[in-house]
């Protein structure tokens, strides 16, 4: 039987994992390495990419600043989350706010240091990101359009830290980024619809609070339709290979989300749609291996040789 102290340590650990969104961090790391292997550095061997020390530093720096971002965001959102996500707040309360703040500063410092080990430009990138996510949590998220747009940009930026590191500025990556940006913005809008009650009580002027549920749904549907344009452009690239089937799935999913969103009225309905989009993004991460199937064989053969 585990002792009381060991049980407390387990709960504290789970509380920290919840605060830094452990699942999101894991997916981010996985996405960065898959993108590095199959998109950003296709000419490098699997071994060279995985053992690239500077890439590891970029990933560690990203993990540190993103985890710190989740901590400061939860710090400012504690009143909001007590209404919208009481169970989550209950778990995260096992760790003192002072401990979280100390961890926030420590993670940001480590993120900057690992960025500096790569280059001063990387350090500057992470320093700007650290300030931006604090400014978003402190000010921007309380306003409808600035909060929505900045939340989307801050969500997508960490993934493209590796994109900047490899200096791979191909058109297909930019088009893919536009698709990802639109889907993330739709997800943010649905999350705002889901959290309207807490936003109203705490005087947060999110888009649905400021302009109403109907306008938020109309904007979401407009963005859903807009996602089809980058998808159509991506279909013109032969390099997309078998990943095109992911985008067929994405189109069907987004149409379904649009129809269900228009009919949704309850928090639990918005939560389901939010989770559907999270799952769609997760499948998108795993589908990166199919962007050029010849690369899989080539990299495996290089590893065997």
Tab-separated table of C-alpha atoms in Angstrom:
chain	number	residue	atom	x	y	z
A	1	UNK	CA	0.000	0.000	0.000
A	2	UNK	CA	1.449	3.408	-0.955
A	3	UNK	CA	2.017	5.775	1.938
A	4	UNK	CA	0.168	9.046	2.374
A	5	UNK	CA	3.304	10.944	1.327
A	6	UNK	CA	3.683	8.957	-1.903
A	7	UNK	CA	-0.004	9.482	-2.708
A	8	UNK	CA	0.427	13.210	-2.126
A	9	UNK	CA	3.466	13.254	-4.423
A	10	UNK	CA	1.494	11.484	-7.155
A	11	UNK	CA	-1.386	13.965	-6.851
A	12	UNK	CA	1.075	16.892	-6.889
A	13	UNK	CA	2.725	15.482	-10.010
A	14	UNK	CA	-0.648	15.052	-11.738
A	15	UNK	CA	-1.541	18.595	-10.700
A	16	UNK	CA	1.605	19.951	-12.382
A	17	UNK	CA	0.975	17.859	-15.501
A	18	UNK	CA	-2.544	19.284	-15.650
A	19	UNK	CA	-1.250	22.843	-15.213
A	20	UNK	CA	1.331	22.583	-18.000
A	21	UNK	CA	-1.069	20.592	-20.232
A	22	UNK	CA	1.176	17.513	-20.396
A	23	UNK	CA	-0.799	16.020	-23.289
A	24	UNK	CA	-0.352	19.150	-25.419
A	25	UNK	CA	3.377	19.281	-24.617
A	26	UNK	CA	3.829	15.639	-25.678
A	27	UNK	CA	1.984	16.227	-28.962
A	28	UNK	CA	4.042	19.377	-29.618
A	29	UNK	CA	7.352	17.505	-29.170
A	30	UNK	CA	6.132	14.668	-31.381
A	31	UNK	CA	4.967	17.140	-34.039
A	32	UNK	CA	8.267	19.039	-33.999
A	33	UNK	CA	10.311	15.892	-34.564
A	34	UNK	CA	8.001	14.470	-37.235
A	35	UNK	CA	7.959	17.802	-39.066
A	36	UNK	CA	11.746	18.043	-38.772
A	37	UNK	CA	12.216	14.539	-40.213
A	38	UNK	CA	9.648	14.580	-43.008
A	39	UNK	CA	9.191	18.259	-43.939
A	40	UNK	CA	11.885	20.630	-42.727
A	41	UNK	CA	14.965	18.450	-43.376
A	42	UNK	CA	13.980	15.769	-45.929
A	43	UNK	CA	17.553	15.427	-47.247
A	44	UNK	CA	19.052	14.628	-43.839
A	45	UNK	CA	19.126	11.044	-42.579
A	46	UNK	CA	16.881	9.961	-39.727
A	47	UNK	CA	19.920	9.560	-37.479
A	48	UNK	CA	21.291	13.023	-38.285
A	49	UNK	CA	17.942	14.681	-37.590
A	50	UNK	CA	17.161	12.838	-34.359
A	51	UNK	CA	20.705	13.320	-33.021
A	52	UNK	CA	20.884	16.990	-34.033
A	53	UNK	CA	21.869	18.616	-30.730
A	54	UNK	CA	20.671	22.088	-31.729
A	55	UNK	CA	17.279	20.675	-32.741
A	56	UNK	CA	17.056	19.063	-29.298
A	57	UNK	CA	17.822	22.451	-27.719
A	58	UNK	CA	15.062	24.070	-29.813
A	59	UNK	CA	12.571	21.398	-28.710
A	60	UNK	CA	13.575	21.721	-25.030
A	61	UNK	CA	13.342	25.526	-25.216
A	62	UNK	CA	9.913	25.212	-26.829
A	63	UNK	CA	8.690	22.804	-24.148
A	64	UNK	CA	9.930	25.136	-21.389
A	65	UNK	CA	8.355	28.356	-22.696
A	66	UNK	CA	5.072	26.681	-23.700
A	67	UNK	CA	4.763	24.966	-20.300
A	68	UNK	CA	5.516	28.324	-18.640
A	69	UNK	CA	2.859	29.903	-20.845
A	70	UNK	CA	0.249	27.425	-19.640
A	71	UNK	CA	1.233	28.172	-16.035
A	72	UNK	CA	0.858	31.951	-16.345
A	73	UNK	CA	-2.359	31.548	-18.311
A	74	UNK	CA	-3.869	29.342	-15.599
A	75	UNK	CA	-2.664	31.857	-12.979
A	76	UNK	CA	-4.640	34.684	-14.613
A	77	UNK	CA	-7.591	32.414	-15.463
A	78	UNK	CA	-8.113	30.877	-12.034
A	79	UNK	CA	-11.425	32.725	-11.436
A	80	UNK	CA	-12.613	31.940	-14.952
A	81	UNK	CA	-11.727	28.241	-14.664
A	82	UNK	CA	-13.481	27.889	-11.296
A	83	UNK	CA	-16.719	28.398	-13.224
A	84	UNK	CA	-15.901	26.747	-16.552
A	85	UNK	CA	-13.607	23.912	-15.390
A	86	UNK	CA	-14.036	23.347	-11.632
A	87	UNK	CA	-12.597	19.794	-11.623
A	88	UNK	CA	-9.423	20.945	-13.355
A	89	UNK	CA	-8.999	23.813	-10.881
A	90	UNK	CA	-9.577	21.424	-7.987
A	91	UNK	CA	-6.734	19.193	-9.176
A	92	UNK	CA	-4.370	22.082	-9.901
A	93	UNK	CA	-4.946	23.601	-6.446
A	94	UNK	CA	-2.763	20.851	-4.958
A	95	UNK	CA	0.202	22.984	-6.042
A	96	UNK	CA	0.558	26.419	-4.442
A	97	UNK	CA	0.347	29.491	-6.660
A	98	UNK	CA	3.758	30.637	-5.383
A	99	UNK	CA	5.265	27.297	-6.459
A	100	UNK	CA	3.694	27.660	-9.896
A	101	UNK	CA	5.087	31.173	-10.287
A	102	UNK	CA	8.581	30.018	-9.288
A	103	UNK	CA	8.310	27.218	-11.833
A	104	UNK	CA	7.091	29.740	-14.421
A	105	UNK	CA	10.209	31.899	-14.021
A	106	UNK	CA	12.516	28.863	-13.935
A	107	UNK	CA	11.041	27.389	-17.137
A	108	UNK	CA	11.262	30.717	-18.972
A	109	UNK	CA	14.898	31.092	-17.906
A	110	UNK	CA	15.702	27.570	-19.127
A	111	UNK	CA	13.859	28.204	-22.390
A	112	UNK	CA	15.910	31.340	-23.023
A	113	UNK	CA	19.188	29.567	-22.125
A	114	UNK	CA	18.527	26.630	-24.462
A	115	UNK	CA	17.544	29.103	-27.170
A	116	UNK	CA	20.833	30.952	-26.616
A	117	UNK	CA	22.731	27.655	-27.022
A	118	UNK	CA	21.315	27.483	-30.561
A	119	UNK	CA	21.835	31.141	-31.536
A	120	UNK	CA	21.074	34.666	-30.375
A	121	UNK	CA	18.224	34.732	-32.913
A	122	UNK	CA	16.656	31.663	-31.309
A	123	UNK	CA	17.055	33.258	-27.867
A	124	UNK	CA	15.378	36.430	-29.163
A	125	UNK	CA	12.527	34.372	-30.676
A	126	UNK	CA	11.838	32.663	-27.346
A	127	UNK	CA	12.225	35.923	-25.389
A	128	UNK	CA	9.605	37.586	-27.613
A	129	UNK	CA	7.327	34.558	-27.237
A	130	UNK	CA	7.671	34.647	-23.433
A	131	UNK	CA	6.667	38.328	-23.351
A	132	UNK	CA	3.863	37.813	-25.896
A	133	UNK	CA	2.202	34.995	-23.980
A	134	UNK	CA	2.414	36.971	-20.720
A	135	UNK	CA	0.895	40.029	-22.431
A	136	UNK	CA	-1.842	37.851	-23.925
A	137	UNK	CA	-2.683	36.303	-20.535
A	138	UNK	CA	-2.544	39.668	-18.750
A	139	UNK	CA	-4.338	41.899	-21.271
A	140	UNK	CA	-5.141	40.696	-24.785
A	141	UNK	CA	-7.354	37.707	-24.012
A	142	UNK	CA	-9.957	39.970	-22.386
A	143	UNK	CA	-10.784	41.568	-25.747
A	144	UNK	CA	-12.737	39.878	-28.562
A	145	UNK	CA	-10.693	40.075	-31.767
A	146	UNK	CA	-7.218	40.681	-30.330
A	147	UNK	CA	-7.718	37.831	-27.873
A	148	UNK	CA	-8.909	35.446	-30.572
A	149	UNK	CA	-6.171	36.244	-33.090
A	150	UNK	CA	-3.325	36.386	-30.563
A	151	UNK	CA	-4.402	33.077	-28.964
A	152	UNK	CA	-4.287	31.413	-32.379
A	153	UNK	CA	-0.886	32.891	-33.271
A	154	UNK	CA	0.595	31.928	-29.893
A	155	UNK	CA	-0.687	28.368	-30.320
A	156	UNK	CA	0.896	27.920	-33.746
A	157	UNK	CA	4.194	29.763	-33.120
A	158	UNK	CA	5.963	27.083	-31.008
A	159	UNK	CA	5.484	24.491	-33.745
A	160	UNK	CA	7.259	26.781	-36.206
A	161	UNK	CA	10.297	27.246	-33.981
A	162	UNK	CA	11.747	24.239	-35.835
A	163	UNK	CA	10.624	25.755	-39.140
A	164	UNK	CA	12.725	28.845	-38.391
A	165	UNK	CA	15.656	26.700	-37.205
A	166	UNK	CA	15.851	24.754	-40.482
A	167	UNK	CA	15.170	27.899	-42.578
A	168	UNK	CA	12.913	25.879	-44.855
A	169	UNK	CA	10.652	28.509	-46.424
A	170	UNK	CA	8.851	26.376	-49.020
A	171	UNK	CA	5.375	27.384	-50.226
A	172	UNK	CA	3.745	24.114	-49.147
A	173	UNK	CA	4.704	24.844	-45.530
A	174	UNK	CA	3.130	28.312	-45.676
A	175	UNK	CA	-0.096	26.928	-47.167
A	176	UNK	CA	-0.173	24.204	-44.524
A	177	UNK	CA	0.346	26.906	-41.870
A	178	UNK	CA	-2.668	28.862	-43.182
A	179	UNK	CA	-4.849	25.743	-42.901
A	180	UNK	CA	-3.576	25.096	-39.381
A	181	UNK	CA	-4.121	28.747	-38.394
A	182	UNK	CA	-7.754	28.659	-39.558
A	183	UNK	CA	-8.542	25.384	-37.771
A	184	UNK	CA	-6.942	26.655	-34.566
A	185	UNK	CA	-8.950	29.883	-34.763
A	186	UNK	CA	-12.165	27.875	-35.159
A	187	UNK	CA	-11.165	25.813	-32.135
A	188	UNK	CA	-10.516	29.009	-30.126
A	189	UNK	CA	-13.943	30.373	-31.077
A	190	UNK	CA	-15.646	27.146	-30.006
A	191	UNK	CA	-13.665	27.228	-26.751
A	192	UNK	CA	-14.920	30.796	-26.193
A	193	UNK	CA	-18.493	29.638	-26.827
A	194	UNK	CA	-17.934	26.840	-24.343
A	195	UNK	CA	-16.609	29.249	-21.687
A	196	UNK	CA	-19.125	32.081	-22.065
A	197	UNK	CA	-20.510	31.748	-18.544
A	198	UNK	CA	-17.147	32.254	-16.860
A	199	UNK	CA	-16.209	35.051	-19.270
A	200	UNK	CA	-19.392	37.009	-18.489
A	201	UNK	CA	-18.951	36.669	-14.711
A	202	UNK	CA	-15.305	37.806	-14.912
A	203	UNK	CA	-15.897	40.653	-17.418
A	204	UNK	CA	-13.934	39.034	-20.256
A	205	UNK	CA	-15.107	40.436	-23.591
A	206	UNK	CA	-14.524	37.326	-25.672
A	207	UNK	CA	-15.958	37.293	-29.187
A	208	UNK	CA	-19.201	35.440	-28.255
A	209	UNK	CA	-19.722	37.681	-25.201
A	210	UNK	CA	-19.182	40.896	-27.179
A	211	UNK	CA	-21.031	40.001	-30.382
A	212	UNK	CA	-23.285	37.120	-29.345
A	213	UNK	CA	-23.393	33.381	-30.047
A	214	UNK	CA	-24.911	33.790	-33.508
A	215	UNK	CA	-22.112	36.086	-34.737
A	216	UNK	CA	-19.509	33.718	-33.260
A	217	UNK	CA	-21.099	30.811	-35.122
A	218	UNK	CA	-21.254	32.823	-38.349
A	219	UNK	CA	-17.549	33.667	-38.064
A	220	UNK	CA	-16.764	30.010	-37.313
A	221	UNK	CA	-18.656	28.837	-40.397
A	222	UNK	CA	-16.892	31.476	-42.521
A	223	UNK	CA	-13.529	30.218	-41.238
A	224	UNK	CA	-14.603	26.612	-41.860
A	225	UNK	CA	-15.361	27.448	-45.489
A	226	UNK	CA	-12.050	29.327	-45.730
A	227	UNK	CA	-10.105	26.180	-44.756
A	228	UNK	CA	-11.099	24.620	-48.088
A	229	UNK	CA	-8.964	27.120	-50.034
A	230	UNK	CA	-5.575	26.072	-48.578
A	231	UNK	CA	-6.654	22.419	-48.844
A	232	UNK	CA	-7.414	22.830	-52.566
A	233	UNK	CA	-4.029	24.514	-53.061
A	234	UNK	CA	-2.286	21.695	-51.162
A	235	UNK	CA	-3.872	19.132	-53.486
A	236	UNK	CA	-1.884	20.676	-56.358
A	237	UNK	CA	1.416	19.672	-54.701
A	238	UNK	CA	2.605	16.143	-55.652
A	239	UNK	CA	4.721	16.134	-52.463
A	240	UNK	CA	1.510	15.842	-50.441
A	241	UNK	CA	1.411	12.152	-51.401
A	242	UNK	CA	-0.801	10.020	-49.124
A	243	UNK	CA	-1.361	12.898	-46.730
A	244	UNK	CA	-4.087	14.027	-49.136
A	245	UNK	CA	-6.351	11.439	-47.496
A	246	UNK	CA	-5.990	13.316	-44.212
A	247	UNK	CA	-7.260	16.459	-45.923
A	248	UNK	CA	-10.227	14.545	-47.382
A	249	UNK	CA	-10.999	13.501	-43.812
A	250	UNK	CA	-10.444	17.089	-42.638
A	251	UNK	CA	-12.960	18.473	-45.153
A	252	UNK	CA	-15.632	15.963	-44.105
A	253	UNK	CA	-14.932	16.610	-40.419
A	254	UNK	CA	-15.057	20.390	-40.803
A	255	UNK	CA	-18.375	20.221	-42.680
A	256	UNK	CA	-19.791	18.039	-39.890
A	257	UNK	CA	-18.433	20.423	-37.236
A	258	UNK	CA	-20.024	23.374	-39.044
A	259	UNK	CA	-23.454	21.712	-39.186
A	260	UNK	CA	-23.351	20.586	-35.548
A	261	UNK	CA	-21.977	23.933	-34.367
A	262	UNK	CA	-24.889	25.795	-35.920
A	263	UNK	CA	-27.303	23.563	-33.984
A	264	UNK	CA	-25.358	23.612	-30.698
A	265	UNK	CA	-26.628	25.559	-27.704
A	266	UNK	CA	-25.192	23.817	-24.638
A	267	UNK	CA	-21.701	23.837	-23.127
A	268	UNK	CA	-21.299	20.061	-23.447
A	269	UNK	CA	-22.090	20.281	-27.184
A	270	UNK	CA	-19.383	22.904	-27.686
A	271	UNK	CA	-16.988	20.758	-25.643
A	272	UNK	CA	-17.573	17.778	-27.948
A	273	UNK	CA	-16.892	19.887	-31.042
A	274	UNK	CA	-13.759	21.315	-29.417
A	275	UNK	CA	-12.543	17.754	-28.766
A	276	UNK	CA	-13.319	16.720	-32.351
A	277	UNK	CA	-11.053	19.504	-33.638
A	278	UNK	CA	-8.328	18.500	-31.152
A	279	UNK	CA	-8.545	14.944	-32.485
A	280	UNK	CA	-8.411	16.212	-36.080
A	281	UNK	CA	-5.223	18.154	-35.282
A	282	UNK	CA	-3.721	15.096	-33.556
A	283	UNK	CA	-4.427	12.905	-36.593
A	284	UNK	CA	-2.815	15.641	-38.692
A	285	UNK	CA	0.378	15.336	-36.642
A	286	UNK	CA	0.583	11.564	-37.201
A	287	UNK	CA	-0.241	11.954	-40.900
A	288	UNK	CA	2.960	13.981	-41.427
A	289	UNK	CA	4.767	10.670	-42.009
A	290	UNK	CA	2.722	10.221	-45.198
A	291	UNK	CA	3.621	13.565	-46.772
A	292	UNK	CA	6.208	11.723	-48.898
A	293	UNK	CA	6.199	7.951	-48.380
A	294	UNK	CA	9.457	7.496	-50.286
A	295	UNK	CA	11.160	9.429	-47.479
A	296	UNK	CA	10.064	6.826	-44.925
A	297	UNK	CA	11.739	4.005	-46.871
A	298	UNK	CA	14.795	6.117	-47.632
A	299	UNK	CA	15.312	7.186	-44.017
A	300	UNK	CA	14.768	3.657	-42.664
A	301	UNK	CA	17.255	2.242	-45.196
A	302	UNK	CA	19.781	4.924	-44.219
A	303	UNK	CA	19.315	3.927	-40.588
A	304	UNK	CA	19.849	0.216	-41.378
A	305	UNK	CA	22.944	0.943	-43.436
